[in-house]
Coordinates of C-alpha atoms and ligand atoms in Angstrom, one line a residue:
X1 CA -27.9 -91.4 18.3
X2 CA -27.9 -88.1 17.2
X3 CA -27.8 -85.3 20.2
X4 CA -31.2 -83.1 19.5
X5 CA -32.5 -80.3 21.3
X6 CA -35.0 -77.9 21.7
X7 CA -35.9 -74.7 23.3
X8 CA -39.5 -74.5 23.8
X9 CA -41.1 -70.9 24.5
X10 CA -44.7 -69.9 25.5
X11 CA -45.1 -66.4 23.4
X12 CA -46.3 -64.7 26.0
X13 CA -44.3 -61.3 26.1
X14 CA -40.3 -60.9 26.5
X15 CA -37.8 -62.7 26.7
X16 CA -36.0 -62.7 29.6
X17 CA -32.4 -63.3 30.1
X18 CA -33.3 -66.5 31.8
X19 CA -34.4 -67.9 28.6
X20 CA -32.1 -66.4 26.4
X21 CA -29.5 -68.7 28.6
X22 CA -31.3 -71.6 28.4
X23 CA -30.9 -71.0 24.3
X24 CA -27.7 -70.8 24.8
X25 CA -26.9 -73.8 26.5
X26 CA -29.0 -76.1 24.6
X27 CA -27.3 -74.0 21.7
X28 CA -23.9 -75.3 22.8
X29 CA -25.1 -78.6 23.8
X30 CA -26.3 -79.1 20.3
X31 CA -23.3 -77.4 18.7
X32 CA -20.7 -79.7 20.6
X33 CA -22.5 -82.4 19.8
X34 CA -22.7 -82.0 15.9
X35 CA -26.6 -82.5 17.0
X36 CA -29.9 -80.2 15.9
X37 CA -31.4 -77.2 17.8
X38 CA -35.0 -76.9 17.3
X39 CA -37.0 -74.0 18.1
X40 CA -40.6 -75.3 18.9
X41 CA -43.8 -72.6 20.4
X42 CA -45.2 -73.9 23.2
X43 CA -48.9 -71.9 22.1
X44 CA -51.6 -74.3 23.5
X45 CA -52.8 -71.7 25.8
X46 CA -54.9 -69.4 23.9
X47 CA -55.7 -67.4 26.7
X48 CA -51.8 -66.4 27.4
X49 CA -51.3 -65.6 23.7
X50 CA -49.4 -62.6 23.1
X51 CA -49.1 -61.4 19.1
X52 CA -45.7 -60.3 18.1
X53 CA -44.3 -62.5 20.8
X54 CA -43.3 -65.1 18.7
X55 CA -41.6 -63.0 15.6
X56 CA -40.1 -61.4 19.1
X57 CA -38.4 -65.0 20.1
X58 CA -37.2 -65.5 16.7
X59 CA -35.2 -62.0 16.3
X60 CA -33.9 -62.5 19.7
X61 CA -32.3 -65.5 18.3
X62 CA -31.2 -64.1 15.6
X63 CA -29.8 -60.7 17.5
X64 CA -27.6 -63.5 19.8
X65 CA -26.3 -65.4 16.9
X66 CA -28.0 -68.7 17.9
X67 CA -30.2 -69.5 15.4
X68 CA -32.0 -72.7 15.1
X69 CA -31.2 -75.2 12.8
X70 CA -35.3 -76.3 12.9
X71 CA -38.1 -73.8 14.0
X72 CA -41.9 -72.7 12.7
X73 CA -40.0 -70.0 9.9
X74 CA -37.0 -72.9 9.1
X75 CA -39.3 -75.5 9.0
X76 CA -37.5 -79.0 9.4
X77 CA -38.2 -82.4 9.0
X78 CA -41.1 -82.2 12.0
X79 CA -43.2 -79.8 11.0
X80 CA -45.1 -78.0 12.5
X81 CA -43.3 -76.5 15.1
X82 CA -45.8 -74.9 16.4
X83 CA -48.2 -76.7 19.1
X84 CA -51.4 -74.5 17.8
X85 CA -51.2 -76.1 14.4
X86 CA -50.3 -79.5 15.8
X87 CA -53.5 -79.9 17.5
X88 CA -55.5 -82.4 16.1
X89 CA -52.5 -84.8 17.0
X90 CA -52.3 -85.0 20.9
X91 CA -56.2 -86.5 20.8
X92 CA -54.9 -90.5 20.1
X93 CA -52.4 -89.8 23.1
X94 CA -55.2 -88.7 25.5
X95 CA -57.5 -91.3 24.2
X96 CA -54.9 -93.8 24.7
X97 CA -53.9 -92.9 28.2
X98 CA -58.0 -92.9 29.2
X99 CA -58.0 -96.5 27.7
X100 CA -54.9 -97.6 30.1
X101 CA -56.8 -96.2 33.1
X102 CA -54.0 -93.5 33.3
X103 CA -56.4 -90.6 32.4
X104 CA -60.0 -89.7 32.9
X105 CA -62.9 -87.6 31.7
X106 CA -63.6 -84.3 34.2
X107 CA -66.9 -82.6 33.7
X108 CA -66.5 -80.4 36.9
X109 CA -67.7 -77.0 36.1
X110 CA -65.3 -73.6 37.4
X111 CA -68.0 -73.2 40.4
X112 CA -67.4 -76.8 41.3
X113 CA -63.5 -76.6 41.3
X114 CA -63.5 -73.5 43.5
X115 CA -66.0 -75.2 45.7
X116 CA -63.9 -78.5 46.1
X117 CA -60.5 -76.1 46.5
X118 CA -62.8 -74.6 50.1
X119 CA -64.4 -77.2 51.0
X120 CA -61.7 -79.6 51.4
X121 CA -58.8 -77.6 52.2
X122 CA -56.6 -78.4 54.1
X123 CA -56.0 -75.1 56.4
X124 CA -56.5 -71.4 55.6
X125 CA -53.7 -71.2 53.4
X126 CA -53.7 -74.6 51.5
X127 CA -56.7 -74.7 49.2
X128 CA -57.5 -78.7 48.5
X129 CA -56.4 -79.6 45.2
X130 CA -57.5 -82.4 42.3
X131 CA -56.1 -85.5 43.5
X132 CA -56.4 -88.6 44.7
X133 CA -58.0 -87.0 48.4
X134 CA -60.6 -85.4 46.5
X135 CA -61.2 -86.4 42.7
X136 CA -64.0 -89.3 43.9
X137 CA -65.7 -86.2 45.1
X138 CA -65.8 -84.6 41.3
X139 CA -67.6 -85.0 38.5
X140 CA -65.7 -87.6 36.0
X141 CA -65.6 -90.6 34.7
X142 CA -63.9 -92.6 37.6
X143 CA -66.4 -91.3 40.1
X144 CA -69.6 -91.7 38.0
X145 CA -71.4 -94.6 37.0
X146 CA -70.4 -95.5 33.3
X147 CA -73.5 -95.0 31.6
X148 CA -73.7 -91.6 32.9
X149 CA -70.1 -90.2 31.6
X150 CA -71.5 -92.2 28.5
X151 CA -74.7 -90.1 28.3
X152 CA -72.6 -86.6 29.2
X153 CA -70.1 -87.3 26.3
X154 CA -72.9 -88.1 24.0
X155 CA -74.3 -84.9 24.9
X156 CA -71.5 -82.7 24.0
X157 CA -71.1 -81.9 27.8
X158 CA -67.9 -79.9 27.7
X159 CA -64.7 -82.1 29.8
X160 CA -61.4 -81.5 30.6
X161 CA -58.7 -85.1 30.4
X162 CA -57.0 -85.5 33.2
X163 CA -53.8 -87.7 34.3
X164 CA -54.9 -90.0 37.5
X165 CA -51.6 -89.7 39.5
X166 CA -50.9 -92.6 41.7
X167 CA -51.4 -92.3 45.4
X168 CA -48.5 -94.0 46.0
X169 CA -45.4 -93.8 43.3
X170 CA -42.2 -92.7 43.9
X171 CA -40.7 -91.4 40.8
X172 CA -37.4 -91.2 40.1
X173 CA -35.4 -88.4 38.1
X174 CA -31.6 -88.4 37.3
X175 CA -31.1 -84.6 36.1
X176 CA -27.9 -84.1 34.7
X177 CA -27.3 -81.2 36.8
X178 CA -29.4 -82.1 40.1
X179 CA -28.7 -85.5 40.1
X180 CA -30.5 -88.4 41.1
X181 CA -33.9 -87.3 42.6
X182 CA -37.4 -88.7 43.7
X183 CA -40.8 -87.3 44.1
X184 CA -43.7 -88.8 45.4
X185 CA -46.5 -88.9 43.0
X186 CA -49.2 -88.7 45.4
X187 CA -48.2 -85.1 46.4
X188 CA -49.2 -84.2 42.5
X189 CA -52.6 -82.7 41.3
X190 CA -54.1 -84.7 38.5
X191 CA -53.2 -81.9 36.0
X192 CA -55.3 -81.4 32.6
X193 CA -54.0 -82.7 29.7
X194 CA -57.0 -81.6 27.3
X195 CA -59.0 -78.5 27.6
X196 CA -62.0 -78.2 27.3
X197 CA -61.7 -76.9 24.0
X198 CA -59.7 -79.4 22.5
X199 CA -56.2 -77.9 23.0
X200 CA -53.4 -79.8 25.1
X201 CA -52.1 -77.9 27.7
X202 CA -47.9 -78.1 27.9
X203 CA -47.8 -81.2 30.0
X204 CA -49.0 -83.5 27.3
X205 CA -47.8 -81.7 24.5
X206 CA -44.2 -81.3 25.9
X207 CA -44.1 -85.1 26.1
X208 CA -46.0 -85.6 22.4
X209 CA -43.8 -83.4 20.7
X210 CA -40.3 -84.2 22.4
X211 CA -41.1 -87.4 21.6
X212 CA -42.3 -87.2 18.3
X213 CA -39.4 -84.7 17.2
X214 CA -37.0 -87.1 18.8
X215 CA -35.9 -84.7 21.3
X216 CA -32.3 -86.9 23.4
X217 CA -31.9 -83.9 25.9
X218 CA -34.3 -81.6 27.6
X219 CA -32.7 -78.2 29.3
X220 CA -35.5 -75.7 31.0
X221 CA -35.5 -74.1 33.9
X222 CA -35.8 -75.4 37.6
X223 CA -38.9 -74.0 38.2
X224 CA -40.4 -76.8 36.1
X225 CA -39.3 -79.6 38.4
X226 CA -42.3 -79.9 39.6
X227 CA -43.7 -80.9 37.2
X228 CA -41.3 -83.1 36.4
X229 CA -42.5 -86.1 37.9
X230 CA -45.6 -85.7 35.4
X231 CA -43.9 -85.6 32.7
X232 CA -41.8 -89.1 33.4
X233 CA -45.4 -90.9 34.2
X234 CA -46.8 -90.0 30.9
X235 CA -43.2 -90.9 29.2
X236 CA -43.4 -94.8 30.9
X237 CA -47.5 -94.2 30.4
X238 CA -47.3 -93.6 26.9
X239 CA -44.8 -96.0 26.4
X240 CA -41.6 -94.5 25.8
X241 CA -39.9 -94.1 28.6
X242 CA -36.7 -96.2 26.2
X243 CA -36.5 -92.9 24.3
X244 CA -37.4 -90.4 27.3
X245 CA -34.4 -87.6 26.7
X246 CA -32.2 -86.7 29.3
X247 CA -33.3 -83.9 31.5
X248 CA -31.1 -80.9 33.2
X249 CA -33.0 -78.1 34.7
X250 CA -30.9 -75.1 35.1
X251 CA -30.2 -72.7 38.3
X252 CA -32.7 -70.0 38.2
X253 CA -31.5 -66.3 38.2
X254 CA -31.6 -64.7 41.1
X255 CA -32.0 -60.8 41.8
X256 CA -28.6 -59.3 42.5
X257 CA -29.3 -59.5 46.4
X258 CA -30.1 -63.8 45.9
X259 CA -33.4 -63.5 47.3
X260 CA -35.5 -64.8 44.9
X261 CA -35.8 -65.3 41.2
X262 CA -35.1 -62.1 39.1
X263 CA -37.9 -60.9 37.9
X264 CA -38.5 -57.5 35.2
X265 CA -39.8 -56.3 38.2
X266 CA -36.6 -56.2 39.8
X267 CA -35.1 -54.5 36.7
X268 CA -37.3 -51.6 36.8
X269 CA -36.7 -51.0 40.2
X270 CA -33.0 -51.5 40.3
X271 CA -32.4 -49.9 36.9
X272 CA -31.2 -52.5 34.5
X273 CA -32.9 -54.7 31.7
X274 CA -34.2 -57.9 32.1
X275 CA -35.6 -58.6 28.4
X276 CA -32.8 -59.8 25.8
X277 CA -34.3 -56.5 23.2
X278 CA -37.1 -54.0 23.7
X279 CA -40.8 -55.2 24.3
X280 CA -43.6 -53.5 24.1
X281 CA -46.9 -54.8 25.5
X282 CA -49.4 -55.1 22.8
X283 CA -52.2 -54.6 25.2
X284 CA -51.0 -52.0 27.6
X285 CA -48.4 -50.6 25.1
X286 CA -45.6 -50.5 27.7
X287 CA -42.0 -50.2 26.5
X288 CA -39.4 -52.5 28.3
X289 CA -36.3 -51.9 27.5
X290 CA -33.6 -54.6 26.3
X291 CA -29.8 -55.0 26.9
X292 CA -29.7 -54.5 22.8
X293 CA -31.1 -50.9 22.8
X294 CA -29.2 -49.9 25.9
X295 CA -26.2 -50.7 24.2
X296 CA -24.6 -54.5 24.3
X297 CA -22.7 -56.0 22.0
X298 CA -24.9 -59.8 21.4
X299 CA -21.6 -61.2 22.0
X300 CA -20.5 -60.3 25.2
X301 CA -24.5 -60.3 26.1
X302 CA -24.0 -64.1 25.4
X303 CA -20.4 -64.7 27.0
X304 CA -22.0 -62.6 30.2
X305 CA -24.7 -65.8 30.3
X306 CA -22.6 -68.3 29.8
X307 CA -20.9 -67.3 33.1
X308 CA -24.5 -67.1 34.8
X309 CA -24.5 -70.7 36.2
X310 CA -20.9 -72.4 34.8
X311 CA -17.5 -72.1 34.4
X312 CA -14.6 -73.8 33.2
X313 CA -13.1 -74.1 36.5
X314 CA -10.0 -72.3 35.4
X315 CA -11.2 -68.8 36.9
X316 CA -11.4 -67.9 32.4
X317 CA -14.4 -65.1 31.6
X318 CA -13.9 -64.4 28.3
X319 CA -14.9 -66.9 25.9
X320 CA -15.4 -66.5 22.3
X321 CA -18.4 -68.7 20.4
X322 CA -16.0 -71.5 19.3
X323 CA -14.8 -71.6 22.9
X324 CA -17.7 -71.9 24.8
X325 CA -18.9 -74.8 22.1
X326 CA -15.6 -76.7 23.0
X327 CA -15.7 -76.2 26.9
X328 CA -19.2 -75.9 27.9
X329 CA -20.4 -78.9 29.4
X330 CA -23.7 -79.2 31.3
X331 CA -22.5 -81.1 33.8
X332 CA -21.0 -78.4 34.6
X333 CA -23.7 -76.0 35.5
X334 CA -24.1 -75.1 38.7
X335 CA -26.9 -76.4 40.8
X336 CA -27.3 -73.1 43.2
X337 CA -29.1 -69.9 41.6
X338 CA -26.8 -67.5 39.8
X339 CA -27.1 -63.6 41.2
X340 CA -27.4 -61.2 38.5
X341 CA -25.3 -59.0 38.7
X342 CA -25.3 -55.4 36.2
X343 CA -21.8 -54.1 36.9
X344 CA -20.4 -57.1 35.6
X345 CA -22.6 -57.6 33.0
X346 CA -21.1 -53.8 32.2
X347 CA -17.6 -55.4 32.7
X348 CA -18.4 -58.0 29.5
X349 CA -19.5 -55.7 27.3
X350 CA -16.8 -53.2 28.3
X351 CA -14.0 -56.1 27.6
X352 CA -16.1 -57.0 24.4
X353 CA -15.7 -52.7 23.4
X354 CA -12.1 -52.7 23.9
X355 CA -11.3 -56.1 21.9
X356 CA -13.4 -55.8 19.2
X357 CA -11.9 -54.7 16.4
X358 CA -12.0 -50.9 14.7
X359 CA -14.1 -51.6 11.8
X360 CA -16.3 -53.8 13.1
X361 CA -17.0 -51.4 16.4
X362 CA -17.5 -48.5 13.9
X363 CA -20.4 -50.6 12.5
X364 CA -21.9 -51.7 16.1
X365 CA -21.6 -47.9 17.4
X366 CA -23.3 -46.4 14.0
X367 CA -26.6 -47.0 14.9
X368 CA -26.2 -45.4 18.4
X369 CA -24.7 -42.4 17.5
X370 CA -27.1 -41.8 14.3
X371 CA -30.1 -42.3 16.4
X372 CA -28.8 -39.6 18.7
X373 CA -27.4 -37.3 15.9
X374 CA -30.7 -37.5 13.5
X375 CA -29.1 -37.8 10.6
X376 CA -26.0 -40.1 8.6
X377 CA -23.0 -39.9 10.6
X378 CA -19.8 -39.0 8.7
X379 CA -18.2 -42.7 8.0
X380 CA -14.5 -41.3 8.4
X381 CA -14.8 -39.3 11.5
X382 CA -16.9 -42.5 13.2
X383 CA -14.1 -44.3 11.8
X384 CA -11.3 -42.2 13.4
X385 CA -13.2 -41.2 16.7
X386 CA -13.9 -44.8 17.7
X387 CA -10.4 -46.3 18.7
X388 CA -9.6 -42.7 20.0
X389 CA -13.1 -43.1 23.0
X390 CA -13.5 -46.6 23.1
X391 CA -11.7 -47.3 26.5
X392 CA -14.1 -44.8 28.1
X393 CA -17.0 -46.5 26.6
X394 CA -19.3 -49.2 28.0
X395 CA -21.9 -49.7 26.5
X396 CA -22.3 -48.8 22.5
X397 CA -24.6 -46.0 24.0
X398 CA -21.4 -44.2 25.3
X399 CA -20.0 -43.9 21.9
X400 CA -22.5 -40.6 21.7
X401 CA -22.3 -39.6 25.1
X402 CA -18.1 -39.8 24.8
X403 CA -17.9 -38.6 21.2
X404 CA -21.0 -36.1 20.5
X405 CA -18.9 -33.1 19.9
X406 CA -16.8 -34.5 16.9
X407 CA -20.4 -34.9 15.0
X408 CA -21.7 -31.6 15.6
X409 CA -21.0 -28.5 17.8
X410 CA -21.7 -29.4 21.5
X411 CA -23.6 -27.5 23.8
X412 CA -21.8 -25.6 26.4
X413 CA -23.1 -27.1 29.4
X414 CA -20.2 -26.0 31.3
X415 CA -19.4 -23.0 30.0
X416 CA -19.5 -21.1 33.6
X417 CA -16.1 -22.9 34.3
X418 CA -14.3 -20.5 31.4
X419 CA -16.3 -17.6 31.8
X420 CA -16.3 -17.2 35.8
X421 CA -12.6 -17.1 35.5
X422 CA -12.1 -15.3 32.1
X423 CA -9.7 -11.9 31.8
X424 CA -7.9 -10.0 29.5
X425 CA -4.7 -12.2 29.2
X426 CA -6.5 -15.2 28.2
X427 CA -8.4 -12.9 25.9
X428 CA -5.4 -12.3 24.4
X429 CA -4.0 -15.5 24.3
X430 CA -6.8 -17.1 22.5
X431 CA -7.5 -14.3 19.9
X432 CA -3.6 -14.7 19.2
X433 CA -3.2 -18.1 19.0
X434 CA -6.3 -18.5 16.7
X435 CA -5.0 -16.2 14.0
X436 CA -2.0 -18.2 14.4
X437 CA -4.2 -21.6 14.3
X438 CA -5.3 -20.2 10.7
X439 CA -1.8 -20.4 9.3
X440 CA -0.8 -23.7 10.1
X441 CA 0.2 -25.5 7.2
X442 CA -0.6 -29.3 8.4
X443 CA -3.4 -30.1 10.8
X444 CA -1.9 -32.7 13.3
X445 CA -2.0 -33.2 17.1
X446 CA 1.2 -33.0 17.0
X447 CA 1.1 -29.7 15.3
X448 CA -1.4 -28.4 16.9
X449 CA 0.0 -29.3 20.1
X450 CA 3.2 -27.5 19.0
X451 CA 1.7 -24.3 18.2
X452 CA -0.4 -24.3 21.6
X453 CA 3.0 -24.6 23.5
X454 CA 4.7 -21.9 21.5
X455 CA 1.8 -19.6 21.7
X456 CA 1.7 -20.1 25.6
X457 CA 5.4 -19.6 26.1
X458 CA 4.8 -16.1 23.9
X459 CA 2.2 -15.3 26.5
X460 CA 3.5 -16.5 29.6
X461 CA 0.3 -17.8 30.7
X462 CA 0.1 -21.0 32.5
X463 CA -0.4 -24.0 30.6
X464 CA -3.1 -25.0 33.0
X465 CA -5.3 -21.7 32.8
X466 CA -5.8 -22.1 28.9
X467 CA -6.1 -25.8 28.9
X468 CA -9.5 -26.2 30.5
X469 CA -10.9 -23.5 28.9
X470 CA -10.1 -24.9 25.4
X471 CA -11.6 -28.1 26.3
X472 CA -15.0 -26.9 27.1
X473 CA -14.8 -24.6 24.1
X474 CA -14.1 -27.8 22.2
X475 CA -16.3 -30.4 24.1
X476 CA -18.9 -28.2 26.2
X477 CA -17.5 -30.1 29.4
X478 CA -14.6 -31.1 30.9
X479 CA -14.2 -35.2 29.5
X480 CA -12.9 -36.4 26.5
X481 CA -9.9 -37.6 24.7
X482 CA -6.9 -35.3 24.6
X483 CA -7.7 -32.0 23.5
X484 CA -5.1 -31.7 21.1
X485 CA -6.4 -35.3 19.8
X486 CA -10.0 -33.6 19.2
X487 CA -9.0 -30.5 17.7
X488 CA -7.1 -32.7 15.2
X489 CA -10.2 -34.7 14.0
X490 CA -13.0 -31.8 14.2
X491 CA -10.8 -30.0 11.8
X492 CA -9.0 -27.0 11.4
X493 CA -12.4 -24.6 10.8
X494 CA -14.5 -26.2 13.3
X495 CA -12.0 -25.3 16.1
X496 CA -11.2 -21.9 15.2
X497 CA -14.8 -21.6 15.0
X498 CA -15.3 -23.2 18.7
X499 CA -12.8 -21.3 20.2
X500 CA -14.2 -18.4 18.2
X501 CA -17.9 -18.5 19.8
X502 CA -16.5 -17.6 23.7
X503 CA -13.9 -14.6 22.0
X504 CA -16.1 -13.3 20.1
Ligands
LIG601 N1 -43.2 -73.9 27.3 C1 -42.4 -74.0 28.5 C2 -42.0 -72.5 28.8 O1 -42.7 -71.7 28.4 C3 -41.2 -74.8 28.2 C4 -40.7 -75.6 29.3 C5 -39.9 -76.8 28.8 O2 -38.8 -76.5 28.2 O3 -40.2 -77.9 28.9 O4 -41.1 -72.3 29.5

């Protein structure tokens, strides 16, 4: 049997890393397997519809290199693969489950379900639910006499379907990571599985369409375990439970501190991103930001979640694609929440910088330091300057905030720390050693370097003294690469002509 899998996304706004990880595991999963990845939008609730969110999912994707091999743009042999357009098809499921007694008609009205959730609650806190303790109490057709649910359906009466969950079921699960577990069915609300206006909601379409797409393994998050035991009933309801797939639910997230799952919340208050690449709200217009505009490099964005819930047991971080595919296993995943945490996500991206090679970081880093500059960035100097600042970069965002001053003339932010101590002899020493700058017949760090020493021993200044000062002249603060390493890529000009604006 051919492994398939599928990740199956609401597009209701970003994507958070959360699901970006689960991509990636079913990614592998598939990969290892020689098996199919589908992509498949989960859009049967209109009202949590969010445009652009969809296109969003798909560049995501595509931004993390884990395309999939079958999705609403690809097509693939079970099209459509998107719920909205595949609704005329879940009707002959619902109908069939009403005709086993598995399912009913609901005609309760908003006013009536908030009613019911008072009147029979429980305590204070625990408003009463649809279930077996109340649904004789509602309006549907187990409740009223036949010819009256006859006459309301004949009437256009607007219903919902819902599943009848057995009082007393125990229903068993064995998760590939959580292992063999039960839930009592009784404890479950008789969820809808129609609207009213005709839709599925996700309970009965994620069983449809996993079924109907032939879908062997089923990876989401744990916060869908509970409804989990809903899902098997309407596999063995509907008759399938020979080709129900096997389910893992993953750890959840958790904010760095473990309390809880991470939410963007947690990211806008603590400083970090949340969403895999910038969103912005089409209602509200908010920006959030993603880990791609602040700077990761997809790869090590996608080796840093790998690591969020498994490893290979041999203490290994760094894993490139082909490795993951080969030793990811999903028995392997962890059942315990995975703290996220940003200094080591940092630390990936930081490994990914320094490994990567020359060319191909030149490329990455373009973008970054053309936004910043306004303008083309000279191919050759990115070229040179990358391998010369890349182990004080972390993020392809430091590639401007390391290497500014070899694309244009900086700004002297600290140009206090030369003047406050400035005199005659230094004066001197660079007006001298300029002129002498002028002459030189080959421009090399060496050289340059060379002529520094010389021109220092002439003077008998401190090295020290007129070090710092032709740093900031050079870089506007006091970072960078060697100084004699800068002058040499800036150029002969520029530097007589930095060095130039504090002399005068
Ligand atoms: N549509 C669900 C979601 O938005 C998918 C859950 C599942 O994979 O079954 O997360």
């Amino acid at each position: 049997m051919k492994v398939r899998v599928r990740f199956a996304p609401s597009p209701t706004g970003g994507l958070h890393l959360g699901g970006v990880r689960t991509v990636l595991y079913n990614y592998l999963f598939a990969r290892a397997h020689g098996g199919d990845f589908v992509l498949r939008i989960e859009d049967t609730d209109q009202s949590r519809y969010v445009p652009g969110a969809e296109q969003y999912i798909i560049d995501c994707l595509e931004w993390c290199g884990l395309s999939p091999d079958e999705s609403p743009v690809k097509g693939g042999p079970h099209v459509p693969y998107r719920q909205s357009e595949r609704k005329a098809l879940y009707h002959q499921y619902a109908q069939q489950l009403i005709a086993q007694g598995n399912a009913y008609y609901a005609f309760d009205t908003p006013e009536d379900l908030e009613q019911m959730r008072l009147q029979y609650r429980k305590d204070e806190h625990t408003p009463a639910q649809y279930d077996h303790n109340t649904r004789m109490k509602m309006r549907n057709s187990l409740s009223l006499p036949a010819h009256e649910v006859k006459a309301l359906l004949d009437s256009g009466t607007p219903y919902v379907v819902r599943i009848q969950m057995p009082e007393n079921v125990t229903v068993h699960l064995n998760d590939l990571i959580c292992g063999e577990m039960t839930f009592e069915s009784g404890l479950s609300d008789d969820k809808v599985l129609l609207k009213a206006d005709g839709m599925p909601t996700y309970h009965l379409a994620v069983v449809v369409d996993d079924y109907l797409m032939g879908i062997t393994h089923a990876f989401r998050g744990q916060e869908w375990l509970p409804s989990a035991p809903v899902h098997v009933l309407l596999w063995q309801y509907l008759g399938w439970a020979q080709n129900m797939p096997r389910w893992a639910h993953l750890p959840l997230i958790l904010k760095p501190d473990g309390n809880g799952k991470l939410s963007k919340r947690d990211g806008d208050r603590l400083g970090f991103p949340v969403f895999a690449m910038n969103w912005t709200d089409p209602k509200t217009n908010e920006l959030t930001t993603g880990f791609r505009e602040i700077g990761f490099i997809p790869q090590a964005f996608v080796n840093m979640l790998a690591m969020l819930g498994w490893n290979d047991g041999t203490g290994q971080e760094l894993f490139s694609m082909d490795e993951l595919i080969s030793k990811f296993s999903i028995e392997r995943v962890h059942k315990g929440g995975a703290k996220f945490d940003f200094e080591k996500a940092k630390w990936f991206n930081h490994q990914y910088i320094q490994h990567t090679d020359a060319t191909t970081l030149a490329a990455m880093a373009k973008p970054f330091v053309e936004k910043e500059l306004g303008h083309a960035a000279d191919e050759h100097m990115l070229a040179a300057v990358v391998p010369v600042i890349k182990d004080r970069c972390t993020l392809l965002t430091d590639f401007w905030a390391q290497g500014h001053f070899f694309f244009r003339t900086p700004e002297l932010v600290e140009k206090a720390a030369i003047t406050d101590k400035w005199n005659d002899q230094k004066q001197q020493f660079f007006t001298v050693w300029s002129a002498a700058l002028a002459t030189l017949a080959t421009w090399t760090e060496a050289g340059i370097e060379a002529s520094f020493n010389e021109a220092v021993a002439q003077h008998g200044i401190k090295k020290g003294d007129v070090m710092l000062p032709f740093r900031i002249m050079l870089v506007g603060g006091k970072y960078g690469p060697g100084v004699f390493a800068i002058a040499a890529l800036i150029g002969k000009d520029e530097t007589i002509k930095r060095i130039g604006a504090i002399i005068g």
